């Protein structure tokens, strides 16, 4: 009995110790909030680099807190991020510098609770996180908390140039002129003289100038919102702000005054020509568009800076800016758009970081990391019932190492098995037959996107598909395969080929044929065949999407992106906000299917 009692006592002590350690660990995790670190949940397509840029920290700082993160990170993984104030560069000398810390939303937290925790109003938190809503205020998501920001007062005393004092009063909801006059001991006539805008009526949020006739201690205090009022801010429906005529600024390097024609200039000109066709199509539907076109030059940023400065008033009043090619040009235009609260479309580049922290940016061209992640996810969903074979044809060109790595990880996470095979020319038939299944369909993907890799395997695979019907074969391939149509089109159909891509135009479709006819009628030429994708179609699709969005949902169309339906000619659009305070990334992926009946179907995978 004594032995049993002693063992029981020791076991109980161990449990207490373990419980204490667990509690200490949980305290450390929760206590890290707003102190040394916060937590970021990795999302599909994010890289360590993009996460570091998102929070304005270094790669080394993240790796130091997360051992092994420099080798690989996975969607759903939680990373520790060093907590520090993140100053946002002031646009002008008179503009105050904004600073933020970051907060990871915990279980059962509310906007009201977070605002109380940090002593920051719900309005200021929402202002710092333009993407915050009922859907995005969720466990594990990160938000910015503005620090050192002075709360807006209902009434402030301002000294005029002549040394007199006036009250600046911000009108709260349900306020009346009668009550204002009674509170501040003034008259409606006097208020109207100081505030001519009152002729249009009194509105919530207006700031009124009022003569100083009461003691400072008698100034009205702002009534603090209760818990329900603060939390309900997340569900406020934003009004559509319609426009009669859409104003679009185009800033591209046409280099009209420079001799010679470069490939970039050809692309830019074709893009603009396609955009003009979109403007004309919208005009035929009864919509008016005003274009403001500027040549920012192919080299450097001097011309861009000059245009943004000299045409500041004009550009700050447009509804949308499209343009910029180099990283420097894009960053300069993005800063201007942010300062003037104008939505900005980056049409070509996928290598800019501005979308990570600028709520007004729309990035059309998806970065490779996002494309690979979304395509891998699509592939896993399409072929999870297949016998999946990755085939190494031992090519040195066009190896898709990063995508294959991403795809294999997606399959592993879904408990989907795959086979690695190596091509040997002298025994490829026997070796591939040994890997194929007769009980499941087979999906084969070369690890190189080169035409040489395809040429090595397509004839034998097609022979198997045609002479051995017990083996069902599908090829899965890359965007570059679209350029191999002359050599491989019949093989694509015979092998039931699927390709992932950001773009695809069906040249047999009625709408694409009409576009080519209209382009040739307007410009007496056809779009350049050497460019993939077609820049004329990219300009047309971009114009139709954004012009249609503004006409239907106003200048603040970003609040209704999920409702925008546009069947593109070539480039699909599925814009998603990259975080609660950043801009929008195009995450659309097409799956192009070369059917055995010699038709081609294009499906959006969102």
Coordinates of C-alpha atoms in Angstrom, one line a residue:
X1 CA 0.0 0.0 0.0
X2 CA 2.8 2.4 0.9
X3 CA 4.5 1.7 -2.5
X4 CA 1.2 2.4 -4.3
X5 CA 0.6 5.6 -2.4
X6 CA 4.1 6.8 -3.1
X7 CA 3.7 6.1 -6.8
X8 CA 0.3 7.8 -6.9
X9 CA 1.8 10.9 -5.1
X10 CA 4.7 11.1 -7.6
X11 CA 2.3 10.8 -10.5
X12 CA 0.1 13.5 -9.2
X13 CA 3.1 15.8 -8.7
X14 CA 4.2 15.1 -12.3
X15 CA 0.7 16.0 -13.6
X16 CA 0.8 19.2 -11.6
X17 CA 4.2 20.1 -13.1
X18 CA 3.1 19.3 -16.6
X19 CA 0.0 21.4 -16.1
X20 CA 2.1 24.2 -14.8
X21 CA 4.4 24.0 -17.8
X22 CA 1.5 24.0 -20.2
X23 CA 0.0 27.0 -18.5
X24 CA 3.3 28.8 -18.7
X25 CA 3.5 28.0 -22.4
X26 CA 0.0 29.2 -23.1
X27 CA 0.7 32.4 -21.1
X28 CA 3.8 32.9 -23.2
X29 CA 1.8 32.5 -26.4
X30 CA -1.0 34.8 -25.4
X31 CA 1.3 37.2 -23.6
X32 CA 3.3 37.7 -26.7
X33 CA 0.5 39.8 -28.1
X34 CA 1.4 43.5 -28.2
X35 CA 4.8 42.8 -26.6
X36 CA 7.6 41.1 -28.4
X37 CA 5.9 39.0 -31.1
X38 CA 2.6 38.3 -32.7
X39 CA 1.5 35.4 -34.9
X40 CA 0.9 35.2 -38.6
X41 CA -0.9 32.2 -40.2
X42 CA 0.6 31.4 -43.6
X43 CA -1.8 31.6 -46.5
X44 CA -1.5 29.8 -49.8
X45 CA 1.0 31.6 -52.1
X46 CA 2.8 33.5 -49.4
X47 CA 6.6 33.4 -49.1
X48 CA 8.9 34.3 -46.3
X49 CA 9.9 37.3 -48.4
X50 CA 6.3 38.6 -48.9
X51 CA 5.5 38.1 -45.2
X52 CA 8.6 40.0 -44.2
X53 CA 7.7 42.8 -46.5
X54 CA 4.1 42.8 -45.2
X55 CA 5.2 43.5 -41.7
X56 CA 8.3 45.6 -42.5
X57 CA 10.7 43.2 -40.8
X58 CA 13.8 41.3 -42.1
X59 CA 14.0 37.7 -43.3
X60 CA 16.6 37.2 -40.6
X61 CA 14.3 38.3 -37.8
X62 CA 11.6 35.8 -38.9
X63 CA 14.0 33.0 -39.3
X64 CA 15.5 33.6 -35.9
X65 CA 12.1 33.2 -34.3
X66 CA 11.0 30.3 -36.5
X67 CA 13.7 27.6 -36.9
X68 CA 13.6 26.0 -40.4
X69 CA 11.4 28.7 -41.9
X70 CA 14.2 29.6 -44.3
X71 CA 13.9 26.1 -45.9
X72 CA 10.1 25.9 -46.3
X73 CA 6.9 27.3 -45.0
X74 CA 3.4 25.8 -45.5
X75 CA -0.1 27.2 -45.7
X76 CA -1.7 27.0 -42.3
X77 CA 1.6 27.2 -40.4
X78 CA 1.8 29.8 -37.6
X79 CA 4.9 32.0 -37.6
X80 CA 6.2 34.3 -34.9
X81 CA 6.7 37.8 -36.2
X82 CA 8.7 40.4 -34.2
X83 CA 6.5 43.1 -32.9
X84 CA 7.6 46.6 -33.5
X85 CA 6.1 49.9 -34.5
X86 CA 5.9 50.2 -38.2
X87 CA 6.3 53.9 -39.3
X88 CA 4.6 54.7 -42.6
X89 CA 6.6 57.2 -44.6
X90 CA 4.9 60.6 -44.7
X91 CA 3.9 61.8 -48.2
X92 CA 4.6 65.5 -47.4
X93 CA 6.4 67.4 -44.7
X94 CA 3.1 68.4 -43.1
X95 CA 1.6 65.0 -43.1
X96 CA 2.0 63.1 -39.8
X97 CA 3.9 59.8 -39.7
X98 CA 1.6 56.9 -38.9
X99 CA 2.8 54.1 -36.7
X100 CA 1.2 50.7 -36.2
X101 CA 1.6 47.5 -34.1
X102 CA 0.0 44.2 -35.1
X103 CA -2.5 42.1 -33.3
X104 CA -3.6 38.5 -34.1
X105 CA -7.3 38.0 -33.4
X106 CA -7.9 35.4 -30.6
X107 CA -10.8 33.2 -29.8
X108 CA -14.0 35.1 -28.7
X109 CA -12.3 38.5 -29.3
X110 CA -14.5 41.4 -30.6
X111 CA -13.7 44.7 -32.2
X112 CA -14.9 46.4 -29.0
X113 CA -12.6 44.2 -26.9
X114 CA -9.6 45.0 -29.1
X115 CA -10.3 48.7 -29.1
X116 CA -10.5 48.7 -25.3
X117 CA -7.3 46.6 -25.0
X118 CA -5.3 49.1 -27.0
X119 CA -7.2 52.3 -26.1
X120 CA -7.9 52.9 -29.8
X121 CA -11.4 53.6 -31.2
X122 CA -13.2 51.2 -33.4
X123 CA -13.2 53.8 -36.1
X124 CA -9.4 54.2 -36.1
X125 CA -8.9 50.4 -36.2
X126 CA -11.3 50.2 -39.2
X127 CA -9.5 53.1 -40.9
X128 CA -6.2 51.3 -40.5
X129 CA -7.6 48.0 -41.9
X130 CA -9.7 48.8 -45.0
X131 CA -10.5 45.1 -45.5
X132 CA -11.9 44.5 -42.1
X133 CA -15.4 43.1 -42.0
X134 CA -17.5 40.5 -40.2
X135 CA -15.9 37.9 -42.5
X136 CA -12.3 39.0 -42.1
X137 CA -12.4 39.7 -38.3
X138 CA -11.7 36.0 -37.6
X139 CA -9.5 33.9 -35.4
X140 CA -5.9 33.9 -36.5
X141 CA -6.1 36.9 -38.9
X142 CA -3.8 39.9 -38.3
X143 CA -4.9 43.5 -38.0
X144 CA -3.0 46.8 -37.7
X145 CA -3.4 48.9 -34.5
X146 CA -2.6 52.6 -34.9
X147 CA -0.5 53.9 -32.1
X148 CA -0.1 57.5 -30.9
X149 CA -3.1 58.6 -32.9
X150 CA -5.0 61.4 -31.4
X151 CA -8.7 60.7 -31.0
X152 CA -11.0 62.9 -32.9
X153 CA -12.8 65.2 -30.4
X154 CA -16.4 66.4 -30.8
X155 CA -15.4 70.0 -30.2
X156 CA -11.9 71.6 -30.3
X157 CA -10.8 75.2 -29.7
X158 CA -8.8 76.7 -32.6
X159 CA -7.0 80.0 -32.5
X160 CA -7.5 82.0 -35.7
X161 CA -4.8 84.1 -37.5
X162 CA -6.1 87.2 -35.8
X163 CA -5.7 85.7 -32.3
X164 CA -9.4 85.1 -31.8
X165 CA -10.7 81.7 -30.7
X166 CA -13.3 79.6 -32.5
X167 CA -14.8 76.2 -31.8
X168 CA -14.6 73.5 -34.4
X169 CA -17.5 71.2 -33.8
X170 CA -17.9 67.7 -35.4
X171 CA -21.6 67.0 -35.9
X172 CA -22.7 63.7 -34.3
X173 CA -25.6 61.6 -35.4
X174 CA -29.2 63.0 -34.6
X175 CA -27.9 66.5 -33.9
X176 CA -30.1 69.5 -34.7
X177 CA -29.3 73.2 -35.4
X178 CA -31.6 74.2 -32.6
X179 CA -29.6 72.2 -30.1
X180 CA -26.2 73.5 -31.5
X181 CA -27.4 77.1 -31.1
X182 CA -28.6 76.5 -27.6
X183 CA -25.4 74.6 -26.5
X184 CA -23.0 77.2 -28.0
X185 CA -25.1 80.3 -27.4
X186 CA -25.2 81.3 -31.0
X187 CA -27.8 81.8 -33.7
X188 CA -28.7 80.0 -37.0
X189 CA -27.9 83.2 -38.9
X190 CA -24.4 83.4 -37.4
X191 CA -23.8 79.7 -38.0
X192 CA -24.8 80.0 -41.7
X193 CA -22.5 83.0 -42.2
X194 CA -19.5 81.0 -40.8
X195 CA -20.5 77.8 -42.5
X196 CA -22.2 78.4 -46.0
X197 CA -22.4 74.7 -46.6
X198 CA -25.3 74.6 -44.0
X199 CA -27.5 76.0 -46.8
X200 CA -27.6 72.4 -48.0
X201 CA -28.7 71.1 -44.6
X202 CA -27.0 69.7 -41.5
X203 CA -25.3 66.3 -41.9
X204 CA -23.6 63.9 -39.6
X205 CA -19.8 64.3 -39.7
X206 CA -19.7 67.9 -40.8
X207 CA -17.3 70.2 -39.0
X208 CA -18.7 73.6 -38.1
X209 CA -17.0 76.8 -37.1
X210 CA -18.7 78.3 -34.1
X211 CA -18.0 81.5 -32.2
X212 CA -16.3 81.0 -28.8
X213 CA -19.1 82.0 -26.3
X214 CA -18.9 79.3 -23.7
X215 CA -16.3 78.2 -21.2
X216 CA -13.9 75.5 -22.3
X217 CA -15.1 73.3 -19.5
X218 CA -18.6 73.4 -21.0
X219 CA -17.6 72.0 -24.4
X220 CA -19.6 68.9 -25.2
X221 CA -17.8 65.6 -24.8
X222 CA -18.0 62.8 -27.3
X223 CA -20.3 60.1 -26.2
X224 CA -18.4 56.8 -26.1
X225 CA -20.0 54.1 -28.2
X226 CA -21.2 51.0 -26.4
X227 CA -20.1 47.4 -27.2
X228 CA -22.9 46.7 -29.7
X229 CA -22.3 50.0 -31.6
X230 CA -18.6 49.3 -32.0
X231 CA -19.0 45.7 -33.0
X232 CA -21.8 46.6 -35.5
X233 CA -19.3 48.7 -37.4
X234 CA -17.9 45.6 -39.0
X235 CA -21.3 45.0 -40.7
X236 CA -21.9 48.5 -42.0
X237 CA -22.9 48.3 -45.7
X238 CA -20.9 50.8 -47.7
X239 CA -22.9 53.0 -50.1
X240 CA -22.1 52.8 -53.8
X241 CA -20.7 56.1 -55.1
X242 CA -21.8 56.3 -58.7
X243 CA -20.2 58.5 -61.4
X244 CA -21.7 59.9 -64.6
X245 CA -18.5 59.7 -66.6
X246 CA -15.6 57.4 -65.6
X247 CA -12.2 59.2 -65.5
X248 CA -9.2 57.0 -66.2
X249 CA -5.5 58.0 -66.2
X250 CA -3.1 55.9 -68.3
X251 CA 0.6 56.3 -67.5
X252 CA 2.7 54.1 -69.8
X253 CA 6.1 54.3 -71.6
X254 CA 5.0 54.9 -75.2
X255 CA 8.3 56.8 -75.8
X256 CA 6.7 58.5 -78.7
X257 CA 9.6 61.0 -79.1
X258 CA 12.3 58.3 -79.0
X259 CA 13.6 56.8 -82.2
X260 CA 13.2 53.0 -82.9
X261 CA 10.7 50.5 -81.7
X262 CA 11.4 48.1 -78.8
X263 CA 9.4 45.0 -77.8
X264 CA 8.3 46.9 -74.7
X265 CA 7.0 49.8 -76.8
X266 CA 5.1 47.4 -79.1
X267 CA 3.5 45.7 -76.1
X268 CA 2.5 49.0 -74.5
X269 CA 1.0 50.4 -77.7
X270 CA -1.0 47.2 -78.3
X271 CA -2.2 47.2 -74.7
X272 CA -3.4 50.8 -75.1
X273 CA -5.1 49.9 -78.5
X274 CA -7.0 47.1 -76.8
X275 CA -8.0 49.4 -73.9
X276 CA -9.4 51.9 -76.4
X277 CA -11.6 49.1 -77.9
X278 CA -12.9 48.5 -74.4
X279 CA -13.7 52.2 -74.0
X280 CA -15.6 52.1 -77.3
X281 CA -17.5 49.0 -76.2
X282 CA -18.6 50.7 -73.0
X283 CA -19.6 53.7 -75.0
X284 CA -21.8 51.5 -77.2
X285 CA -23.5 50.4 -73.9
X286 CA -24.2 54.0 -73.0
X287 CA -21.3 54.6 -70.6
X288 CA -19.0 57.6 -70.9
X289 CA -15.2 57.4 -70.3
X290 CA -12.7 60.3 -70.1
X291 CA -9.1 59.3 -70.7
X292 CA -6.0 61.2 -69.4
X293 CA -3.0 59.7 -71.2
X294 CA 0.6 60.4 -70.3
X295 CA 3.9 59.1 -71.6
X296 CA 6.1 58.3 -68.6
X297 CA 9.1 57.0 -70.7
X298 CA 10.8 53.7 -70.8
X299 CA 13.9 54.6 -68.7
X300 CA 14.0 56.0 -65.2
X301 CA 11.4 57.8 -63.1
X302 CA 12.2 61.5 -63.9
X303 CA 9.3 61.8 -66.4
X304 CA 6.9 60.0 -64.0
X305 CA 7.8 62.3 -61.1
X306 CA 7.3 65.4 -63.3
X307 CA 3.9 64.2 -64.5
X308 CA 2.7 63.4 -61.0
X309 CA 3.8 66.8 -59.8
X310 CA 2.6 69.0 -62.6
X311 CA -0.6 67.1 -63.2
X312 CA -1.3 66.5 -59.5
X313 CA -4.7 68.2 -59.4
X314 CA -5.9 66.4 -62.6
X315 CA -4.7 63.0 -61.6
X316 CA -6.0 63.2 -58.0
X317 CA -9.5 63.6 -59.4
X318 CA -9.6 60.5 -61.6
X319 CA -11.4 57.4 -60.7
X320 CA -8.7 55.0 -61.7
X321 CA -5.0 55.0 -62.6
X322 CA -3.5 52.3 -64.9
X323 CA 0.2 52.1 -65.7
X324 CA 3.8 51.9 -64.7
X325 CA 6.2 49.2 -65.9
X326 CA 9.4 49.4 -63.9
X327 CA 9.4 48.7 -60.1
X328 CA 10.5 52.3 -59.5
X329 CA 7.7 53.8 -61.6
X330 CA 5.1 51.5 -60.0
X331 CA 6.2 52.5 -56.5
X332 CA 6.0 56.2 -57.3
X333 CA 2.5 55.9 -58.8
X334 CA 1.4 53.7 -55.9
X335 CA 2.4 56.3 -53.4
X336 CA 0.6 59.0 -55.3
X337 CA -2.5 56.8 -55.5
X338 CA -2.4 56.1 -51.7
X339 CA -2.0 59.8 -50.9
X340 CA -4.9 60.8 -53.1
X341 CA -7.1 57.8 -52.4
X342 CA -7.3 56.7 -56.0
X343 CA -7.5 53.0 -57.1
X344 CA -4.4 52.0 -59.1
X345 CA -4.1 49.0 -61.5
X346 CA -0.6 47.5 -62.1
X347 CA -1.1 45.9 -65.5
X348 CA 2.1 44.0 -66.2
X349 CA 4.5 43.5 -63.4
X350 CA 4.3 40.6 -60.9
X351 CA 7.4 41.7 -59.0
X352 CA 6.2 44.6 -57.0
X353 CA 5.7 44.7 -53.2
X354 CA 3.3 47.7 -53.1
X355 CA 0.2 45.5 -53.1
X356 CA 1.2 44.1 -49.6
X357 CA 0.7 47.4 -47.8
X358 CA -1.3 49.7 -50.1
X359 CA -5.1 49.3 -50.0
X360 CA -5.6 51.1 -53.4
X361 CA -3.4 48.7 -55.5
X362 CA -4.8 46.1 -57.9
X363 CA -2.2 43.7 -59.2
X364 CA -3.3 42.0 -62.4
X365 CA -0.3 39.7 -63.1
X366 CA -0.1 37.1 -60.4
X367 CA 3.4 36.5 -58.8
X368 CA 4.8 33.0 -59.5
X369 CA 4.5 31.9 -55.8
X370 CA 0.7 32.6 -55.8
X371 CA 0.2 31.1 -59.3
X372 CA 2.1 27.9 -58.3
X373 CA 0.2 27.5 -55.1
X374 CA -3.2 28.0 -56.7
X375 CA -2.4 25.8 -59.6
X376 CA -1.1 23.1 -57.3
X377 CA -4.3 23.3 -55.3
X378 CA -6.3 23.0 -58.5
X379 CA -4.3 20.1 -59.7
X380 CA -4.7 18.2 -56.4
X381 CA -8.5 18.7 -56.6
X382 CA -8.7 17.6 -60.2
X383 CA -6.5 14.5 -60.0
X384 CA -6.8 13.2 -56.4
X385 CA -8.4 10.0 -57.7
X386 CA -5.7 9.5 -60.3
X387 CA -2.5 7.5 -60.3
X388 CA -0.2 10.5 -60.4
X389 CA 3.2 10.2 -62.1
X390 CA 5.9 12.9 -62.2
X391 CA 8.2 12.2 -65.1
X392 CA 11.8 13.5 -65.2
X393 CA 12.9 13.6 -68.8
X394 CA 16.3 14.8 -67.7
X395 CA 16.0 18.2 -69.5
X396 CA 18.3 21.0 -68.4
X397 CA 15.9 23.7 -69.8
X398 CA 12.5 24.9 -68.4
X399 CA 12.6 22.7 -65.3
X400 CA 9.6 23.6 -63.1
X401 CA 11.3 22.7 -59.8
X402 CA 9.4 25.3 -57.7
X403 CA 6.0 24.3 -59.0
X404 CA 6.6 20.5 -58.8
X405 CA 7.8 21.0 -55.2
X406 CA 4.6 23.0 -54.4
X407 CA 2.4 20.4 -56.1
X408 CA 4.0 17.5 -54.3
X409 CA 3.5 19.3 -51.0
X410 CA -0.1 19.9 -51.8
X411 CA -0.6 16.2 -52.6
X412 CA 1.3 15.1 -49.4
X413 CA -0.9 17.4 -47.3
X414 CA -4.0 15.8 -48.8
X415 CA -2.6 12.2 -48.3
X416 CA -2.5 11.7 -52.0
X417 CA 0.2 9.4 -53.3
X418 CA 2.3 10.0 -56.3
X419 CA 5.1 8.2 -58.3
X420 CA 8.5 9.7 -59.4
X421 CA 9.6 8.2 -62.7
X422 CA 12.7 8.8 -64.9
X423 CA 12.8 8.7 -68.6
X424 CA 15.1 6.3 -70.4
X425 CA 14.8 6.4 -74.2
X426 CA 15.7 2.7 -74.7
X427 CA 13.1 1.3 -72.3
X428 CA 10.5 4.1 -71.8
X429 CA 7.6 2.0 -73.0
X430 CA 8.2 -0.9 -70.6
X431 CA 9.0 1.4 -67.7
X432 CA 6.0 3.7 -68.0
X433 CA 3.7 0.7 -68.5
X434 CA 5.0 -0.7 -65.2
X435 CA 4.0 2.6 -63.5
X436 CA 0.5 2.9 -65.1
X437 CA -2.7 1.7 -63.4
X438 CA -5.5 -0.2 -65.0
X439 CA -7.9 0.4 -62.0
X440 CA -7.5 4.2 -61.8
X441 CA -7.0 6.9 -64.5
X442 CA -3.4 8.0 -64.8
X443 CA -2.1 11.6 -64.7
X444 CA 1.4 12.2 -66.1
X445 CA 3.3 15.4 -65.6
X446 CA 6.8 16.1 -67.0
X447 CA 8.9 18.1 -64.6
X448 CA 10.1 20.2 -67.5
X449 CA 7.8 22.5 -69.6
X450 CA 10.1 22.4 -72.6
X451 CA 8.9 21.2 -76.0
X452 CA 11.9 18.8 -76.0
X453 CA 10.5 17.0 -72.9
X454 CA 7.1 16.7 -74.6
X455 CA 8.6 15.5 -77.9
X456 CA 10.4 12.7 -76.0
X457 CA 7.3 11.2 -74.4
X458 CA 4.2 12.2 -76.5
X459 CA 4.4 9.6 -79.3
X460 CA 4.8 6.6 -77.0
X461 CA 2.1 7.9 -74.6
X462 CA -0.3 8.4 -77.5
X463 CA 0.4 4.9 -78.8
X464 CA -0.5 3.5 -75.4
X465 CA -3.7 5.5 -75.2
X466 CA -4.8 4.4 -78.6
X467 CA -3.8 0.7 -78.5
X468 CA -4.2 -0.1 -74.8
X469 CA -7.6 1.3 -73.8
X470 CA -7.3 -0.3 -70.3
X471 CA -4.9 2.5 -69.5
X472 CA -6.6 5.9 -69.2
X473 CA -4.0 8.6 -69.6
X474 CA -4.2 12.4 -69.0
X475 CA -1.3 14.9 -69.3
X476 CA -1.1 17.8 -67.0
X477 CA 1.1 20.7 -68.1
X478 CA 2.2 24.3 -68.1
X479 CA 1.2 27.8 -69.5
X480 CA 4.1 27.6 -72.0
X481 CA 2.5 24.6 -73.6
X482 CA 0.0 26.9 -75.3
X483 CA 2.9 28.0 -77.6
X484 CA 3.4 24.4 -78.8
X485 CA 0.1 24.1 -80.6
X486 CA 1.6 23.7 -84.0
X487 CA 3.7 20.8 -83.0
X488 CA 1.5 19.1 -80.3
X489 CA -2.1 20.1 -80.7
X490 CA -3.3 16.7 -81.9
X491 CA -1.3 15.0 -79.2
X492 CA -2.9 17.3 -76.6
X493 CA -6.3 16.1 -77.6
X494 CA -5.4 12.5 -77.9
X495 CA -3.8 12.6 -74.4
X496 CA -6.8 14.4 -72.8
X497 CA -4.3 17.2 -71.8
X498 CA -5.0 19.8 -69.0
X499 CA -2.9 23.0 -68.7
X500 CA -2.9 25.5 -65.9
X501 CA -2.5 29.2 -66.9
X502 CA -3.3 32.8 -66.1
X503 CA -4.5 33.4 -69.6
X504 CA -6.1 31.6 -72.6
X505 CA -8.0 32.8 -75.6
X506 CA -10.1 30.5 -77.6
X507 CA -9.6 31.7 -81.2
X508 CA -12.6 29.8 -82.4
X509 CA -15.0 31.6 -80.1
X510 CA -17.4 34.3 -81.5
X511 CA -16.2 37.0 -79.1
X512 CA -12.5 36.5 -79.8
X513 CA -13.2 36.6 -83.6
X514 CA -15.2 39.8 -83.2
X515 CA -12.3 41.3 -81.2
X516 CA -9.8 40.4 -84.0
X517 CA -12.1 41.9 -86.6
X518 CA -12.6 45.1 -84.7
X519 CA -8.9 45.5 -84.0
X520 CA -8.0 45.0 -87.7
X521 CA -10.8 47.4 -88.7
X522 CA -9.5 50.1 -86.3
X523 CA -5.8 49.8 -86.7
X524 CA -5.4 48.1 -90.1
X525 CA -3.3 45.3 -88.5
X526 CA -3.6 42.2 -86.4
X527 CA -2.2 41.9 -82.8
X528 CA 1.4 40.7 -82.7
X529 CA 1.5 36.9 -82.8
X530 CA 4.9 36.7 -81.1
X531 CA 3.5 38.0 -77.7
X532 CA 1.9 35.5 -75.3
X533 CA -0.4 36.6 -73.8
X534 CA -1.8 39.0 -76.4
X535 CA -1.3 42.5 -75.0
X536 CA -4.2 43.9 -77.0
X537 CA -6.5 41.4 -75.4
X538 CA -5.0 42.1 -72.0
X539 CA -5.8 45.8 -72.5
X540 CA -9.3 45.1 -73.6
X541 CA -10.0 42.7 -70.7
X542 CA -8.6 45.1 -68.2
X543 CA -10.6 48.0 -69.5
X544 CA -13.9 46.0 -69.7
X545 CA -13.5 44.7 -66.1
X546 CA -12.6 47.9 -64.4
X547 CA -14.8 50.2 -66.5
X548 CA -17.7 47.9 -66.0
X549 CA -17.0 47.7 -62.2
X550 CA -17.0 51.5 -61.8
X551 CA -20.1 51.9 -63.9
X552 CA -22.0 49.3 -61.9
X553 CA -20.6 49.7 -58.4
X554 CA -19.2 53.2 -58.4
X555 CA -15.7 54.5 -57.6
X556 CA -15.6 52.3 -54.5
X557 CA -16.3 49.2 -56.5
X558 CA -13.8 47.3 -54.3
X559 CA -16.6 46.7 -51.8
X560 CA -18.4 44.6 -54.4
X561 CA -15.7 42.7 -56.1
X562 CA -17.3 39.3 -55.6
X563 CA -20.4 40.5 -57.5
X564 CA -18.5 41.5 -60.6
X565 CA -19.0 39.0 -63.4
X566 CA -17.0 39.4 -66.6
X567 CA -16.4 36.7 -69.1
X568 CA -13.0 37.6 -70.4
X569 CA -11.5 37.0 -73.8
X570 CA -8.1 36.0 -72.4
X571 CA -7.3 37.1 -68.9
X572 CA -9.5 36.2 -65.9
X573 CA -9.9 38.3 -62.8
X574 CA -10.4 37.1 -59.3
X575 CA -9.1 39.9 -57.0
X576 CA -8.5 39.0 -53.3
X577 CA -7.2 41.3 -50.7
X578 CA -3.8 40.2 -49.5
X579 CA -4.4 41.1 -45.9
X580 CA -6.7 43.4 -43.9
X581 CA -4.8 46.6 -44.8
X582 CA -3.2 45.8 -48.2
X583 CA -4.3 45.8 -51.8
X584 CA -5.8 43.2 -54.2
X585 CA -4.0 40.4 -55.9
X586 CA -5.5 38.6 -59.0
X587 CA -5.6 35.0 -58.0
X588 CA -7.5 33.6 -61.0
X589 CA -6.2 30.4 -62.5
X590 CA -7.5 28.8 -65.7
X591 CA -7.6 25.0 -66.3
X592 CA -7.5 24.5 -70.1
X593 CA -8.8 21.1 -71.2
X594 CA -8.0 19.7 -74.6
X595 CA -10.8 17.2 -75.0
X596 CA -10.6 14.0 -77.0
X597 CA -13.4 15.2 -79.2
X598 CA -11.1 18.1 -80.4
X599 CA -12.9 20.8 -78.4
X600 CA -11.1 23.0 -75.9
X601 CA -12.7 24.1 -72.6
X602 CA -11.5 26.8 -70.2
X603 CA -12.5 26.7 -66.6
X604 CA -11.9 29.2 -63.8
X605 CA -10.5 27.7 -60.7
X606 CA -11.0 30.1 -57.8

